[in-house]
Amino acid sequence: MSHPKSFAEGLSIGIIMDGNGRWAKKRGLPRTAGHKKGAQVFQDITDYCQELGVACVTVYAFSTENWKRPFDEVSTIMKLFGEYLIKAFDYKSRDVRIVFLGDRTALQPRHQELMEEIERDTAHKTGMILNIAINYGGRQEITAAARELAALVQKGELKPEEITEQMLSDHMYTRGQKDPDFILRPSGEKRLSNFMLWQAAYSELVEMDVLWPDFTKEHLDMAIEEFNRRNRRFGGL
Ligand code: FPP
């Protein structure tokens, strides 16, 4: 399907990849099968975002709360993430900057090394930004930013009354990036679930009744159309 240039160009989209477990359950499969299919969909959809000229896409791969899941499920998600980190080297030949959001200190040392390498190797890219939120929580991100600013106050480099919203933005994992225009949540849920709490202040929420492993390019088109409709009304009377 071809779209006018204005369809998605320059948009920043946040995606909560939800419904993997339910997708698997419906098929009588283990939940991990849902994550495997979800990881493929993640690659297809982020590739498609790039094709559409989207400026930034942020996916929620693993939250700070997801450690509470059974060991087998956590290991599968981390394994899929590790496989992706190895594959991500394809991005050397593509115009995508990859940034990881979250507290990476709890991740496997090998993963941390690869993450640093990928971020370094793609830092100069000027095309789409792909943010992957892993061991990420919005509250944890805001807390970390508050700690960094408090440390500057303690050192006498900053006064409390000098702290601005912009300074907090500059201490988030997304520093320097545009806030999401809309947050997409498939699977019919209507919650942010600790995703981009700071950045989503003015974002539209687009929820869709489809489980993430079933999510297609056409669904993304529909979500963008929905956002564009709302956006057009925004400027009206
Ligand atoms: C939410 O569905 C999904 C997750 C907690 C994990 C998402 C992970 C991936 C798509 C794969 C790994 C990521 C990369 C970057 C390769 P759920 O399990 O909460 O679904 P449910 O609500 O139906 O139980």
Coordinates of C-alpha atoms and ligand atoms in Angstrom, one line a residue:
M1 CA 0.0 0.0 0.0
S2 CA 1.4 3.4 -0.9
H3 CA 0.9 6.4 1.3
P4 CA 1.4 10.2 0.9
K5 CA 4.6 11.4 2.4
S6 CA 2.8 13.2 5.1
F7 CA 1.1 9.9 6.3
A8 CA 3.7 8.9 8.9
E9 CA 6.8 10.9 8.2
G10 CA 8.4 12.4 11.2
L11 CA 6.1 10.7 13.7
S12 CA 7.3 9.4 17.0
I13 CA 5.5 6.2 18.1
G14 CA 5.6 4.2 21.3
I15 CA 4.4 0.6 21.2
I16 CA 3.4 -1.6 24.1
M17 CA 3.9 -5.1 22.6
D18 CA 1.1 -6.7 24.5
G19 CA -0.9 -10.0 24.2
N20 CA 1.9 -12.5 23.5
G21 CA 0.7 -14.8 26.4
R22 CA -2.9 -14.7 25.4
W23 CA -2.0 -15.4 21.8
A24 CA -0.2 -18.5 22.8
K25 CA -2.9 -19.6 25.2
K26 CA -5.5 -19.4 22.5
R27 CA -3.5 -21.9 20.5
G28 CA -2.7 -24.2 23.4
L29 CA 1.0 -23.2 23.2
P30 CA 3.3 -22.2 26.0
R31 CA 3.5 -18.4 26.6
T32 CA 7.0 -18.5 25.4
A33 CA 5.7 -19.3 21.9
G34 CA 3.9 -16.0 22.0
H35 CA 7.0 -14.1 22.8
K36 CA 8.9 -15.8 19.9
K37 CA 6.2 -14.8 17.4
G38 CA 6.1 -11.3 19.1
A39 CA 9.8 -10.9 18.5
Q40 CA 9.3 -11.6 14.7
V41 CA 6.5 -9.1 14.6
F42 CA 8.7 -6.5 16.4
Q43 CA 11.2 -6.8 13.6
D44 CA 8.6 -6.6 10.8
I45 CA 6.8 -3.6 12.3
T46 CA 10.0 -1.6 13.1
D47 CA 11.2 -2.3 9.5
Y48 CA 7.9 -1.1 8.2
C49 CA 8.1 2.1 10.4
Q50 CA 11.4 2.9 8.8
E51 CA 9.8 2.3 5.3
L52 CA 7.1 4.8 6.3
G53 CA 9.6 7.5 7.3
V54 CA 8.7 7.3 11.0
A55 CA 11.3 9.4 13.0
C56 CA 11.3 7.4 16.1
V57 CA 9.8 4.2 17.4
T58 CA 10.0 3.0 21.0
V59 CA 9.1 -0.6 21.9
Y60 CA 8.4 -1.9 25.4
A61 CA 10.3 -5.2 25.4
F62 CA 10.7 -5.9 29.1
S63 CA 9.5 -3.9 32.1
T64 CA 11.0 -3.6 35.6
E65 CA 8.0 -5.7 36.8
N66 CA 8.5 -8.5 34.3
W67 CA 11.2 -10.2 36.5
K68 CA 8.3 -11.5 38.6
R69 CA 7.3 -13.9 35.7
P70 CA 8.3 -17.5 35.8
F71 CA 12.0 -18.2 35.2
D72 CA 11.4 -20.0 31.9
E73 CA 9.4 -17.0 30.5
V74 CA 12.0 -14.4 31.6
S75 CA 14.8 -16.6 30.1
T76 CA 13.0 -16.9 26.8
I77 CA 12.5 -13.1 26.5
M78 CA 16.2 -12.5 27.4
K79 CA 17.3 -15.2 24.9
L80 CA 15.2 -13.5 22.1
F81 CA 16.7 -10.2 23.1
G82 CA 20.2 -11.6 22.9
E83 CA 19.5 -13.1 19.5
Y84 CA 18.2 -9.7 18.4
L85 CA 21.4 -8.0 19.7
I86 CA 23.5 -10.3 17.5
K87 CA 21.2 -9.7 14.5
A88 CA 21.1 -6.0 15.1
F89 CA 24.5 -5.7 13.6
D90 CA 22.6 -5.7 10.2
Y91 CA 21.8 -2.2 11.2
K92 CA 25.4 -1.2 10.4
S93 CA 24.3 -1.0 6.8
R94 CA 21.0 0.7 7.6
D95 CA 20.1 4.2 8.7
V96 CA 18.8 3.4 12.1
R97 CA 20.0 4.6 15.4
I98 CA 19.4 2.2 18.2
V99 CA 19.1 3.3 21.8
F100 CA 18.3 1.1 24.8
L101 CA 16.1 2.5 27.5
G102 CA 16.2 1.1 31.0
D103 CA 18.5 0.0 33.8
R104 CA 20.9 -2.3 32.0
T105 CA 23.0 -3.2 35.0
A106 CA 20.7 -6.1 35.8
L107 CA 21.2 -7.7 32.4
Q108 CA 23.8 -10.3 31.3
P109 CA 27.3 -8.7 31.0
R110 CA 27.5 -10.0 27.4
H111 CA 24.2 -8.3 26.5
Q112 CA 25.4 -5.1 28.1
E113 CA 28.6 -5.2 26.0
L114 CA 26.6 -5.7 22.8
M115 CA 24.1 -3.0 23.7
E116 CA 27.0 -0.5 24.2
E117 CA 28.6 -1.6 20.9
I118 CA 25.3 -1.2 19.0
E119 CA 24.6 2.2 20.5
R120 CA 28.1 3.3 19.7
D121 CA 28.0 2.0 16.1
T122 CA 24.7 3.6 15.3
A123 CA 25.0 6.8 17.2
H124 CA 25.9 8.8 14.1
K125 CA 22.9 7.6 12.1
T126 CA 20.5 10.3 11.1
G127 CA 17.5 8.1 10.0
M128 CA 15.0 6.5 12.3
I129 CA 15.6 6.2 16.0
L130 CA 14.7 2.7 17.4
N131 CA 14.4 2.8 21.2
I132 CA 14.2 -0.6 22.9
A133 CA 12.9 -0.4 26.4
I134 CA 14.4 -3.3 28.4
N135 CA 14.3 -3.6 32.2
Y136 CA 12.5 -0.3 31.8
G137 CA 10.0 1.4 34.1
G138 CA 8.8 5.0 33.7
R139 CA 8.9 5.6 37.5
Q140 CA 12.4 4.1 37.7
E141 CA 13.5 6.5 34.8
I142 CA 12.1 9.6 36.6
T143 CA 13.7 8.5 39.9
A144 CA 17.1 8.0 38.2
A145 CA 16.7 11.5 36.6
A146 CA 15.8 13.0 40.0
R147 CA 18.9 11.4 41.6
E148 CA 21.2 12.8 38.9
L149 CA 19.9 16.3 39.4
A150 CA 20.1 15.9 43.2
A151 CA 23.7 14.9 42.9
L152 CA 24.4 18.1 41.0
V153 CA 22.6 20.1 43.7
Q154 CA 24.7 18.3 46.3
K155 CA 27.9 19.2 44.5
G156 CA 26.8 22.8 44.4
E157 CA 26.5 22.9 40.6
L158 CA 22.8 23.5 40.6
K159 CA 20.2 25.2 42.8
P160 CA 16.9 23.4 43.5
E161 CA 14.9 26.4 42.1
E162 CA 16.9 26.2 38.9
I163 CA 15.6 22.8 38.0
T164 CA 13.3 23.0 35.0
E165 CA 11.1 20.5 33.1
Q166 CA 13.7 20.6 30.3
M167 CA 16.4 19.6 32.7
L168 CA 14.4 16.5 33.7
S169 CA 13.8 15.7 30.0
D170 CA 17.5 15.9 29.4
H171 CA 18.1 13.3 32.1
M172 CA 15.6 10.7 30.8
Y173 CA 16.9 7.8 28.7
T174 CA 15.3 9.6 25.7
R175 CA 17.2 12.8 26.1
G176 CA 17.3 14.9 22.9
Q177 CA 14.5 13.0 21.3
K178 CA 11.0 14.1 20.4
D179 CA 8.2 12.9 22.8
P180 CA 5.9 10.2 21.3
D181 CA 3.0 11.6 19.2
F182 CA 1.0 8.5 20.1
I183 CA 1.3 5.4 22.2
L184 CA -0.1 2.3 20.6
R185 CA -1.3 -0.6 22.8
P186 CA -2.7 -3.7 21.1
S187 CA -4.5 -6.4 22.9
G188 CA -7.4 -4.2 24.0
E189 CA -5.8 -3.0 27.3
K190 CA -6.1 0.7 28.1
R191 CA -3.2 1.3 30.5
L192 CA 0.3 2.8 30.2
S193 CA 1.7 0.2 32.5
N194 CA 4.7 2.4 33.6
F195 CA 5.7 3.1 29.9
M196 CA 7.1 6.5 29.0
L197 CA 5.3 8.2 31.9
W198 CA 7.3 11.4 31.5
Q199 CA 7.3 11.5 27.7
A200 CA 3.7 10.6 27.2
A201 CA 2.3 13.7 28.9
Y202 CA 0.7 14.9 25.7
S203 CA 0.7 11.7 23.6
E204 CA -2.5 10.3 22.1
L205 CA -3.3 6.8 23.2
V206 CA -4.4 4.4 20.4
E207 CA -5.5 1.0 21.6
M208 CA -6.4 -1.8 19.3
D209 CA -8.2 -5.0 19.7
V210 CA -5.5 -7.3 18.3
L211 CA -2.9 -9.4 20.1
W212 CA 0.7 -8.3 19.3
P213 CA 1.7 -11.6 17.6
D214 CA -1.2 -11.0 15.1
F215 CA -0.2 -7.4 14.5
T216 CA 0.4 -6.6 10.9
K217 CA 1.5 -3.6 8.7
E218 CA -2.2 -3.0 8.0
H219 CA -2.8 -2.6 11.7
L220 CA -0.1 -0.1 12.0
D221 CA -1.6 1.8 9.0
M222 CA -4.9 1.8 10.9
A223 CA -3.3 3.1 14.1
I224 CA -1.6 5.9 12.2
E225 CA -4.9 6.8 10.4
E226 CA -6.6 6.9 13.7
F227 CA -3.9 9.2 15.1
N228 CA -4.0 11.4 12.0
R229 CA -7.8 11.8 12.3
R230 CA -7.5 12.9 16.0
N231 CA -4.6 15.2 15.1
R232 CA -6.6 16.9 12.4
R233 CA -9.5 17.5 14.9
F234 CA -7.0 18.9 17.4
G235 CA -6.4 22.0 15.2
G236 CA -10.1 22.6 14.5
L237 CA -12.8 24.4 16.4
Ligands
FPP1 C1 3.6 -8.5 26.8 O1 2.8 -9.6 26.5 C2 5.0 -8.8 26.2 C3 6.1 -8.9 26.9 C4 6.2 -8.8 28.4 C5 7.4 -9.2 26.2 C6 7.6 -8.6 24.9 C7 8.8 -9.2 24.3 C8 8.9 -9.5 23.0 C9 7.9 -9.1 21.9 C10 10.1 -10.3 22.5 C11 11.5 -9.8 22.8 C12 11.9 -8.4 22.4 C13 12.9 -8.1 21.5 C14 13.3 -6.7 21.4 C15 13.5 -9.1 20.6 P1 2.2 -10.5 27.7 O2 3.1 -11.7 27.9 O3 2.0 -9.7 28.9 O4 0.8 -10.9 27.1 P2 -0.5 -11.3 27.9 O5 -1.0 -10.0 28.5 O6 -1.4 -11.8 26.9 O7 -0.1 -12.3 29.0

